[in-house]
Amino acid sequence: MSNRLPAADLPNMVAALRVERTEMLNFTGSLADDEWTAPSAAAGWRIADVVAHIGATARSFYTPAGLRTIFAASLEQVNEDPVGRRRDRSRADVMAEYRRTSRRATALLDAVRRTPAARVRVRLAELGRYPMGLMIGGALVFDHHTHLRHDMAPALGRPVPPTEADRMRAVLTWMIAVLSNQVAQAPVAGLDARVALTLTGPGGGTWWIDVAGGLAPSSGAVAAHVTAPALTFPDWGTQRSSWRDSDVTVTGDTELAARFLDTVNVI
């Protein structure tokens, strides 16, 4: 059995990104001006800043600015700088950039997925290397999904937009790939046995984690088994909330599982 994570389903990732883009346009188009400038749940960012961030991220995939992301020491700082430069822009300008850059990034992903370039591994700051197709599609679907459903809608008291299996699968594929790299690069102290992570519901699945990072699902013993709804993983898996306060069930070696779960923080 291969110890690599399953390959991303890039056709579905393109479709997922298109739908998430539509969700974002529908949501932002419905906002009153005071909602546009209201604080989001992302620390220090207004709703406007979150949209500016996603637009700038999409732009980085097809402009020389992306080179800064490749060689950056901190992805979080790379994310902050473009937001700061856009903070005084009008709503019309921020939305125009978002429409343009998200459209171009989606077209780029659709083109790249048809070529060998989709499998070329590219560095993303301190998060390690990823196949180009997965990096473009996964990062953007994850950004749209997580910011809209966990930073924007709840902060405004608005209903959280629904999702479905293909979009959640794209989100989870990216999150597990990042988590795998994070664990491999900074091994969790005491993670001397395998932990199985099962995410249930739309897009879910089971993955193994050990000191080498993420492993494809396989048979065999694990020391601990973590189970949680897939829909909650983008929240506690990014430390927007604590896994201890979420619907997370642990069986087996609970101490080992807790050591692992306390380190999970997908950027």
GROMACS .gro file of C-alpha atoms in nm:
model
  267
    1MET     CA    1   0.000   0.000   0.000
    2SER     CA    2   0.137   0.344  -0.095
    3ASN     CA    3   0.221   0.578   0.190
    4ARG     CA    4   0.124   0.882  -0.015
    5LEU     CA    5  -0.205   1.063   0.014
    6PRO     CA    6  -0.458   1.004  -0.266
    7ALA     CA    7  -0.428   1.234  -0.568
    8ALA     CA    8  -0.662   1.530  -0.590
    9ASP     CA    9  -0.965   1.502  -0.816
   10LEU     CA   10  -0.885   1.811  -1.023
   11PRO     CA   11  -1.195   1.814  -1.247
   12ASN     CA   12  -1.413   1.818  -0.935
   13MET     CA   13  -1.185   2.080  -0.780
   14VAL     CA   14  -1.242   2.311  -1.078
   15ALA     CA   15  -1.618   2.262  -1.044
   16ALA     CA   16  -1.595   2.319  -0.667
   17LEU     CA   17  -1.404   2.644  -0.714
   18ARG     CA   18  -1.659   2.770  -0.966
   19VAL     CA   19  -1.948   2.703  -0.726
   20GLU     CA   20  -1.764   2.857  -0.428
   21ARG     CA   21  -1.689   3.166  -0.637
   22THR     CA   22  -2.059   3.198  -0.716
   23GLU     CA   23  -2.144   3.158  -0.346
   24MET     CA   24  -1.902   3.438  -0.260
   25LEU     CA   25  -2.041   3.671  -0.527
   26ASN     CA   26  -2.397   3.605  -0.415
   27PHE     CA   27  -2.309   3.663  -0.050
   28THR     CA   28  -2.106   3.980  -0.098
   29GLY     CA   29  -2.359   4.117  -0.346
   30SER     CA   30  -2.629   4.098  -0.078
   31LEU     CA   31  -2.436   4.297   0.184
   32ALA     CA   32  -2.531   4.644   0.299
   33ASP     CA   33  -2.248   4.896   0.317
   34ASP     CA   34  -2.227   4.873   0.696
   35GLU     CA   35  -2.197   4.494   0.669
   36TRP     CA   36  -1.918   4.530   0.413
   37THR     CA   37  -1.710   4.729   0.662
   38ALA     CA   38  -1.812   4.527   0.970
   39PRO     CA   39  -1.557   4.313   1.158
   40SER     CA   40  -1.527   3.953   1.046
   41ALA     CA   41  -1.441   3.665   1.277
   42ALA     CA   42  -1.086   3.671   1.137
   43ALA     CA   43  -0.885   3.873   1.389
   44GLY     CA   44  -0.818   4.226   1.268
   45TRP     CA   45  -0.997   4.185   0.937
   46ARG     CA   46  -1.322   4.340   0.822
   47ILE     CA   47  -1.553   4.161   0.579
   48ALA     CA   48  -1.395   4.380   0.308
   49ASP     CA   49  -1.048   4.264   0.410
   50VAL     CA   50  -1.142   3.897   0.382
   51VAL     CA   51  -1.263   3.949   0.025
   52ALA     CA   52  -0.948   4.148  -0.055
   53HIS     CA   53  -0.737   3.863   0.083
   54ILE     CA   54  -0.907   3.602  -0.136
   55GLY     CA   55  -0.875   3.822  -0.443
   56ALA     CA   56  -0.506   3.883  -0.374
   57THR     CA   57  -0.444   3.513  -0.316
   58ALA     CA   58  -0.608   3.424  -0.648
   59ARG     CA   59  -0.390   3.688  -0.819
   60SER     CA   60  -0.072   3.541  -0.671
   61PHE     CA   61  -0.118   3.219  -0.869
   62TYR     CA   62  -0.068   3.384  -1.208
   63THR     CA   63   0.151   3.691  -1.144
   64PRO     CA   64   0.515   3.739  -1.036
   65ALA     CA   65   0.385   3.828  -0.689
   66GLY     CA   66   0.341   3.457  -0.638
   67LEU     CA   67   0.718   3.415  -0.619
   68ARG     CA   68   0.709   3.598  -0.287
   69THR     CA   69   0.474   3.333  -0.153
   70ILE     CA   70   0.697   3.051  -0.273
   71PHE     CA   71   1.001   3.178  -0.086
   72ALA     CA   72   0.829   3.339   0.214
   73ALA     CA   73   0.914   3.230   0.567
   74SER     CA   74   0.559   3.294   0.692
   75LEU     CA   75   0.241   3.245   0.491
   76GLU     CA   76   0.042   3.441   0.748
   77GLN     CA   77   0.262   3.748   0.692
   78VAL     CA   78   0.230   3.703   0.316
   79ASN     CA   79  -0.148   3.708   0.365
   80GLU     CA   80  -0.143   4.022   0.582
   81ASP     CA   81   0.063   4.246   0.354
   82PRO     CA   82  -0.172   4.250   0.050
   83VAL     CA   83  -0.470   4.311   0.280
   84GLY     CA   84  -0.297   4.614   0.428
   85ARG     CA   85  -0.227   4.755   0.083
   86ARG     CA   86  -0.594   4.719  -0.012
   87ARG     CA   87  -0.749   4.850   0.310
   88ASP     CA   88  -0.831   5.194   0.170
   89ARG     CA   89  -0.974   5.071  -0.159
   90SER     CA   90  -1.341   5.118  -0.236
   91ARG     CA   91  -1.587   4.833  -0.227
   92ALA     CA   92  -1.620   4.853  -0.605
   93ASP     CA   93  -1.243   4.821  -0.653
   94VAL     CA   94  -1.208   4.527  -0.411
   95MET     CA   95  -1.496   4.343  -0.574
   96ALA     CA   96  -1.368   4.416  -0.925
   97GLU     CA   97  -1.032   4.266  -0.836
   98TYR     CA   98  -1.195   3.964  -0.673
   99ARG     CA   99  -1.415   3.898  -0.977
  100ARG     CA  100  -1.120   3.930  -1.216
  101THR     CA  101  -0.858   3.735  -1.024
  102SER     CA  102  -1.087   3.452  -0.911
  103ARG     CA  103  -1.208   3.409  -1.270
  104ARG     CA  104  -0.851   3.398  -1.404
  105ALA     CA  105  -0.731   3.161  -1.133
  106THR     CA  106  -1.019   2.924  -1.207
  107ALA     CA  107  -0.936   2.933  -1.579
  108LEU     CA  108  -0.569   2.868  -1.495
  109LEU     CA  109  -0.661   2.566  -1.283
  110ASP     CA  110  -0.879   2.429  -1.561
  111ALA     CA  111  -0.590   2.465  -1.807
  112VAL     CA  112  -0.318   2.332  -1.575
  113ARG     CA  113  -0.515   2.021  -1.478
  114ARG     CA  114  -0.498   1.904  -1.842
  115THR     CA  115  -0.117   1.914  -1.851
  116PRO     CA  116   0.175   1.744  -1.675
  117ALA     CA  117   0.230   2.074  -1.491
  118ALA     CA  118  -0.057   1.976  -1.259
  119ARG     CA  119   0.177   1.725  -1.094
  120VAL     CA  120   0.480   1.954  -1.062
  121ARG     CA  121   0.546   2.012  -0.694
  122VAL     CA  122   0.570   2.379  -0.595
  123ARG     CA  123   0.670   2.527  -0.262
  124LEU     CA  124   0.417   2.726  -0.060
  125ALA     CA  125   0.605   2.923   0.205
  126GLU     CA  126   0.667   2.716   0.519
  127LEU     CA  127   0.391   2.467   0.431
  128GLY     CA  128   0.612   2.259   0.203
  129ARG     CA  129   0.559   2.145  -0.154
  130TYR     CA  130   0.236   2.052  -0.331
  131PRO     CA  131   0.136   1.947  -0.683
  132MET     CA  132   0.052   2.267  -0.869
  133GLY     CA  133  -0.303   2.161  -0.952
  134LEU     CA  134  -0.379   2.077  -0.591
  135MET     CA  135  -0.217   2.397  -0.465
  136ILE     CA  136  -0.421   2.627  -0.689
  137GLY     CA  137  -0.752   2.446  -0.653
  138GLY     CA  138  -0.724   2.324  -0.297
  139ALA     CA  139  -0.601   2.649  -0.148
  140LEU     CA  140  -0.868   2.857  -0.320
  141VAL     CA  141  -1.160   2.625  -0.247
  142PHE     CA  142  -1.044   2.603   0.115
  143ASP     CA  143  -1.010   2.982   0.141
  144HIS     CA  144  -1.355   3.046  -0.003
  145HIS     CA  145  -1.525   2.778   0.203
  146THR     CA  146  -1.362   2.858   0.535
  147HIS     CA  147  -1.371   3.236   0.523
  148LEU     CA  148  -1.730   3.251   0.400
  149ARG     CA  149  -1.871   2.994   0.644
  150HIS     CA  150  -1.658   3.060   0.951
  151ASP     CA  151  -1.541   3.423   0.930
  152MET     CA  152  -1.801   3.615   0.731
  153ALA     CA  153  -2.153   3.474   0.764
  154PRO     CA  154  -2.138   3.404   1.142
  155ALA     CA  155  -1.988   3.746   1.216
  156LEU     CA  156  -2.284   3.911   1.043
  157GLY     CA  157  -2.544   3.679   1.193
  158ARG     CA  158  -2.630   3.549   0.847
  159PRO     CA  159  -2.714   3.189   0.754
  160VAL     CA  160  -2.411   2.981   0.662
  161PRO     CA  161  -2.427   2.885   0.293
  162PRO     CA  162  -2.477   2.511   0.239
  163THR     CA  163  -2.222   2.286   0.075
  164GLU     CA  164  -2.207   1.932  -0.062
  165ALA     CA  165  -1.975   1.633  -0.094
  166ASP     CA  166  -1.759   1.742  -0.390
  167ARG     CA  167  -1.681   2.081  -0.242
  168MET     CA  168  -1.613   1.938   0.101
  169ARG     CA  169  -1.388   1.673  -0.052
  170ALA     CA  170  -1.183   1.949  -0.216
  171VAL     CA  171  -1.156   2.133   0.116
  172LEU     CA  172  -1.055   1.821   0.307
  173THR     CA  173  -0.806   1.707   0.043
  174TRP     CA  174  -0.621   2.036   0.080
  175MET     CA  175  -0.639   2.041   0.459
  176ILE     CA  176  -0.508   1.686   0.493
  177ALA     CA  177  -0.224   1.760   0.247
  178VAL     CA  178  -0.121   2.065   0.452
  179LEU     CA  179  -0.153   1.873   0.778
  180SER     CA  180   0.059   1.592   0.638
  181ASN     CA  181   0.339   1.835   0.548
  182GLN     CA  182   0.315   2.011   0.882
  183VAL     CA  183   0.351   1.688   1.078
  184ALA     CA  184   0.635   1.563   0.856
  185GLN     CA  185   0.827   1.890   0.892
  186ALA     CA  186   0.763   1.937   1.265
  187PRO     CA  187   0.689   1.593   1.413
  188VAL     CA  188   0.449   1.590   1.704
  189ALA     CA  189   0.627   1.505   2.028
  190GLY     CA  190   0.529   1.156   2.135
  191LEU     CA  191   0.353   1.068   1.808
  192ASP     CA  192   0.519   0.727   1.805
  193ALA     CA  193   0.219   0.537   1.669
  194ARG     CA  194  -0.046   0.584   1.404
  195VAL     CA  195  -0.355   0.794   1.458
  196ALA     CA  196  -0.656   0.743   1.232
  197LEU     CA  197  -0.866   1.048   1.147
  198THR     CA  198  -1.218   0.980   1.025
  199LEU     CA  199  -1.427   1.273   0.905
  200THR     CA  200  -1.789   1.175   0.857
  201GLY     CA  201  -2.057   1.314   0.630
  202PRO     CA  202  -2.021   1.501   0.299
  203GLY     CA  203  -1.676   1.459   0.144
  204GLY     CA  204  -1.546   1.262   0.439
  205GLY     CA  205  -1.306   0.972   0.463
  206THR     CA  206  -1.038   0.817   0.681
  207TRP     CA  207  -0.668   0.906   0.686
  208TRP     CA  208  -0.373   0.785   0.888
  209ILE     CA  209  -0.126   1.024   1.050
  210ASP     CA  210   0.213   0.931   1.196
  211VAL     CA  211   0.555   1.095   1.226
  212ALA     CA  212   0.594   1.077   0.848
  213GLY     CA  213   0.280   1.284   0.793
  214GLY     CA  214  -0.036   1.173   0.615
  215LEU     CA  215  -0.088   0.823   0.489
  216ALA     CA  216  -0.338   0.681   0.246
  217PRO     CA  217  -0.618   0.478   0.409
  218SER     CA  218  -0.512   0.120   0.464
  219SER     CA  219  -0.568  -0.179   0.687
  220GLY     CA  220  -0.379  -0.236   1.008
  221ALA     CA  221  -0.369  -0.133   1.368
  222VAL     CA  222  -0.382   0.225   1.491
  223ALA     CA  223  -0.315   0.348   1.843
  224ALA     CA  224  -0.596   0.603   1.846
  225HIS     CA  225  -0.895   0.686   1.631
  226VAL     CA  226  -1.030   1.040   1.601
  227THR     CA  227  -1.380   1.084   1.457
  228ALA     CA  228  -1.558   1.412   1.380
  229PRO     CA  229  -1.808   1.553   1.129
  230ALA     CA  230  -1.635   1.670   0.812
  231LEU     CA  231  -1.827   1.999   0.824
  232THR     CA  232  -1.661   2.092   1.155
  233PHE     CA  233  -1.301   2.022   1.055
  234PRO     CA  234  -1.240   2.359   0.882
  235ASP     CA  235  -1.333   2.525   1.214
  236TRP     CA  236  -1.137   2.331   1.477
  237GLY     CA  237  -0.875   2.213   1.228
  238THR     CA  238  -0.768   2.575   1.182
  239GLN     CA  239  -0.793   2.649   1.556
  240ARG     CA  240  -1.083   2.886   1.507
  241SER     CA  241  -1.231   2.675   1.785
  242SER     CA  242  -1.091   2.407   2.014
  243TRP     CA  243  -1.131   2.045   1.917
  244ARG     CA  244  -1.213   1.986   2.283
  245ASP     CA  245  -1.527   2.198   2.246
  246SER     CA  246  -1.627   2.036   1.916
  247ASP     CA  247  -1.801   1.714   1.824
  248VAL     CA  248  -1.475   1.515   1.828
  249THR     CA  249  -1.470   1.157   1.955
  250VAL     CA  250  -1.148   0.978   2.048
  251THR     CA  251  -1.105   0.605   2.107
  252GLY     CA  252  -0.792   0.411   2.191
  253ASP     CA  253  -0.489   0.599   2.326
  254THR     CA  254  -0.659   0.926   2.423
  255GLU     CA  255  -0.334   1.083   2.546
  256LEU     CA  256  -0.163   1.021   2.212
  257ALA     CA  257  -0.466   1.153   2.023
  258ALA     CA  258  -0.477   1.467   2.240
  259ARG     CA  259  -0.108   1.539   2.175
  260PHE     CA  260  -0.175   1.517   1.804
  261LEU     CA  261  -0.500   1.716   1.808
  262ASP     CA  262  -0.349   1.998   2.013
  263THR     CA  263  -0.101   2.064   1.731
  264VAL     CA  264  -0.348   2.061   1.441
  265ASN     CA  265  -0.358   2.411   1.291
  266VAL     CA  266  -0.406   2.412   0.914
  267ILE     CA  267  -0.320   2.756   0.775
   0.00000   0.00000   0.00000
